[in-house]
Amino acid sequence: LEDVEGEFSFTQDDVQTQDELFLLSEWETRGKDFAGVDASLTGDELAAAEQEVWDEWTINVTGATENEMSWTLNELLETFESETKPLKIHCGENALGGSLLGQCMVTGIPLSAIFEAAGADMNADYVNLLNAGGQAPPRTLNKGIDYSEAMLVYEIDDERLTWDNGYPVTIWDGAVGGPANIKQATGFEFTYGEP
């Protein structure tokens, strides 16, 4: 085996489109229900309803903060600098070598910027991730997580999210499993003690 020569290389530049990304639920219908959009709408009527959802959607940062804050999506885009970068997503139950993972070119706002603007207490015990369907599972605040990698994503491939991918905005963190990537995010509540 001493004479064996080889070369190894890899790339993480490959990305998928929204349509190619794996889906584990029928979020399109549920998401429209949560947002109050008639699932039977199509064409211009659906586009108008989606724009109304976009214009009225708010993101709140509450609890252990210096300033509890609330922004509409349009205010977020005016206030914070967006970033576009490839981020991966995987199912928490993805088997070794499984297909329940993907990487997309996403555009969003780093959570660290939002948390900093609200003066969120990063020494809190939990951050409750809130969405249109209610409260998602609370996440223990891991002091080692770089929240500049986690984003509030509103576009994939320069197009707004589909309903299946959490329109109008999704929490996307490549460092954790899919269950922590909350669709239709509405905010963050920082807490001490019990979540």
Coordinates of C-alpha atoms in Angstrom, one line a residue:
L1 CA 0.0 0.0 0.0
E2 CA 3.0 2.3 0.2
D3 CA 2.8 2.9 -3.6
V4 CA -0.8 4.0 -3.5
E5 CA -1.3 7.5 -4.6
G6 CA -4.5 9.5 -4.6
E7 CA -6.1 12.8 -4.4
F8 CA -9.1 13.9 -2.3
S9 CA -11.1 17.0 -2.7
F10 CA -14.6 18.2 -1.8
T11 CA -16.8 21.3 -2.4
Q12 CA -19.6 22.8 -0.5
D13 CA -20.5 25.2 -3.3
D14 CA -23.4 23.1 -4.7
V15 CA -26.8 24.5 -3.8
Q16 CA -30.3 23.4 -4.4
T17 CA -33.4 25.4 -5.5
Q18 CA -36.4 25.8 -3.3
D19 CA -38.2 23.2 -5.4
E20 CA -35.4 20.7 -4.8
L21 CA -35.2 21.1 -1.1
F22 CA -36.6 18.1 0.9
L23 CA -40.0 18.6 2.6
L24 CA -41.4 16.7 5.5
S25 CA -44.8 18.2 6.0
E26 CA -47.7 19.8 4.2
W27 CA -46.7 23.2 5.3
E28 CA -48.2 25.0 2.2
T29 CA -51.7 24.5 3.5
R30 CA -50.9 24.8 7.2
G31 CA -48.9 27.9 6.6
K32 CA -51.7 29.6 4.7
D33 CA -54.1 28.7 7.5
F34 CA -51.8 30.1 10.1
A35 CA -51.5 33.3 8.1
G36 CA -55.2 33.6 7.4
V37 CA -54.9 33.1 3.7
D38 CA -57.6 31.2 1.8
A39 CA -55.8 28.1 0.4
S40 CA -58.1 28.1 -2.7
L41 CA -56.7 31.4 -3.9
T42 CA -54.7 31.5 -7.1
G43 CA -53.0 33.9 -9.5
D44 CA -53.4 37.7 -8.7
E45 CA -55.7 37.0 -5.7
L46 CA -53.1 34.8 -4.1
A47 CA -50.3 37.3 -4.9
A48 CA -52.3 40.1 -3.3
A49 CA -53.0 38.0 -0.2
E50 CA -49.3 37.0 0.1
Q51 CA -48.3 40.7 -0.2
E52 CA -50.7 41.6 2.6
V53 CA -49.2 38.9 4.8
W54 CA -45.7 40.2 4.0
D55 CA -46.7 43.9 4.8
E56 CA -48.4 43.0 8.1
W57 CA -46.0 40.3 9.4
T58 CA -44.1 41.3 12.6
I59 CA -41.0 39.9 14.4
N60 CA -40.8 40.5 18.1
V61 CA -38.0 40.2 20.6
T62 CA -39.3 40.0 24.2
G63 CA -38.4 38.9 27.7
A64 CA -34.9 39.3 29.0
T65 CA -34.0 42.3 26.8
E66 CA -33.0 45.9 27.3
N67 CA -35.7 47.0 24.9
E68 CA -38.5 44.8 23.8
M69 CA -38.7 45.3 20.0
S70 CA -41.1 44.7 17.2
W71 CA -40.5 45.2 13.5
T72 CA -42.6 44.6 10.4
L73 CA -40.6 42.7 7.7
N74 CA -40.3 45.9 5.7
E75 CA -38.9 47.7 8.8
L76 CA -36.4 44.9 9.3
L77 CA -35.2 45.3 5.7
E78 CA -34.8 49.1 6.2
T79 CA -33.1 48.7 9.6
F80 CA -30.7 45.8 9.1
E81 CA -28.2 44.7 6.4
S82 CA -29.2 41.5 4.7
E83 CA -26.7 38.8 3.8
T84 CA -26.8 36.2 1.0
K85 CA -24.9 33.0 1.5
P86 CA -25.1 29.2 1.2
L87 CA -26.6 27.5 4.3
K88 CA -27.3 23.9 4.9
I89 CA -30.4 22.4 6.5
H90 CA -30.9 18.8 7.6
C91 CA -33.6 16.7 9.3
G92 CA -32.9 15.8 12.9
E93 CA -33.8 12.2 11.9
N94 CA -31.6 12.1 8.8
A95 CA -29.7 8.7 8.7
L96 CA -26.0 8.5 8.0
G97 CA -25.8 9.1 4.2
G98 CA -29.5 10.0 4.1
S99 CA -31.1 12.4 1.7
L100 CA -32.9 14.6 4.1
L101 CA -30.4 17.4 3.9
G102 CA -29.8 20.3 1.5
Q103 CA -28.0 23.5 1.0
C104 CA -29.5 26.6 -0.5
M105 CA -28.4 30.1 -1.4
V106 CA -30.4 32.1 1.2
T107 CA -30.9 35.8 1.9
G108 CA -31.8 37.0 5.3
I109 CA -30.8 39.0 8.4
P110 CA -28.3 37.6 10.9
L111 CA -30.1 36.9 14.2
S112 CA -27.1 38.4 16.1
A113 CA -27.9 41.8 14.6
I114 CA -31.6 41.5 15.7
F115 CA -30.6 40.3 19.2
E116 CA -28.1 43.1 19.6
A117 CA -30.6 45.8 18.6
A118 CA -33.0 44.6 21.2
G119 CA -30.3 44.2 23.8
A120 CA -31.2 40.6 24.3
D121 CA -29.6 39.0 27.3
M122 CA -27.4 36.3 25.8
N123 CA -26.8 34.9 29.4
A124 CA -30.5 33.9 29.6
D125 CA -31.3 30.2 29.9
Y126 CA -33.6 29.9 26.9
V127 CA -34.8 31.6 23.8
N128 CA -38.3 30.6 22.9
L129 CA -38.7 30.5 19.2
L130 CA -42.2 31.7 18.2
N131 CA -44.1 31.1 15.0
A132 CA -47.5 31.6 13.5
G133 CA -48.6 28.2 14.7
G134 CA -47.8 28.9 18.3
Q135 CA -44.6 28.4 20.3
A136 CA -42.0 26.1 18.9
P137 CA -39.8 24.1 21.2
P138 CA -37.6 26.4 23.4
R139 CA -33.9 26.3 22.6
T140 CA -31.3 26.3 25.4
L141 CA -29.1 29.3 24.8
N142 CA -25.8 27.7 24.1
K143 CA -23.2 30.3 24.9
G144 CA -20.8 28.9 22.2
I145 CA -23.2 29.3 19.3
D146 CA -22.2 32.1 16.8
Y147 CA -25.6 33.6 16.1
S148 CA -24.2 35.5 13.1
E149 CA -24.5 32.2 11.3
A150 CA -28.2 31.8 12.2
M151 CA -30.5 34.0 10.0
L152 CA -34.0 35.2 9.6
V153 CA -34.4 34.0 6.0
Y154 CA -36.9 35.5 3.6
E155 CA -35.5 34.5 0.2
I156 CA -34.0 31.4 -1.5
D157 CA -32.3 32.1 -4.9
D158 CA -33.4 35.7 -4.8
E159 CA -37.1 34.6 -4.6
R160 CA -39.3 34.9 -1.6
L161 CA -39.9 31.7 0.3
T162 CA -42.6 29.4 -0.8
W163 CA -45.3 28.5 1.6
D164 CA -43.8 25.0 2.0
N165 CA -40.5 26.7 3.1
G166 CA -42.2 28.9 5.6
Y167 CA -43.4 32.0 3.8
P168 CA -42.9 34.8 4.7
V169 CA -39.8 34.2 7.0
T170 CA -38.0 31.3 8.5
I171 CA -35.3 30.9 11.2
W172 CA -32.5 29.1 9.4
D173 CA -29.5 27.9 11.4
G174 CA -27.1 25.5 9.6
A175 CA -25.5 24.4 12.9
V176 CA -28.6 22.6 14.2
G177 CA -31.2 20.2 13.0
G178 CA -34.3 21.1 10.9
P179 CA -36.7 21.2 13.9
A180 CA -34.9 24.4 15.1
N181 CA -35.3 26.0 11.7
I182 CA -38.7 27.5 12.5
K183 CA -41.1 28.3 9.6
Q184 CA -43.2 31.4 9.7
A185 CA -41.2 32.9 12.6
T186 CA -42.8 35.6 14.6
G187 CA -40.3 36.2 17.3
F188 CA -38.0 35.4 20.1
E189 CA -38.6 35.4 23.9
F190 CA -35.5 35.3 26.1
T191 CA -36.2 33.7 29.5
Y192 CA -34.5 32.6 32.7
G193 CA -35.5 29.5 34.6
E194 CA -38.3 27.5 33.0
P195 CA -38.8 28.1 29.3

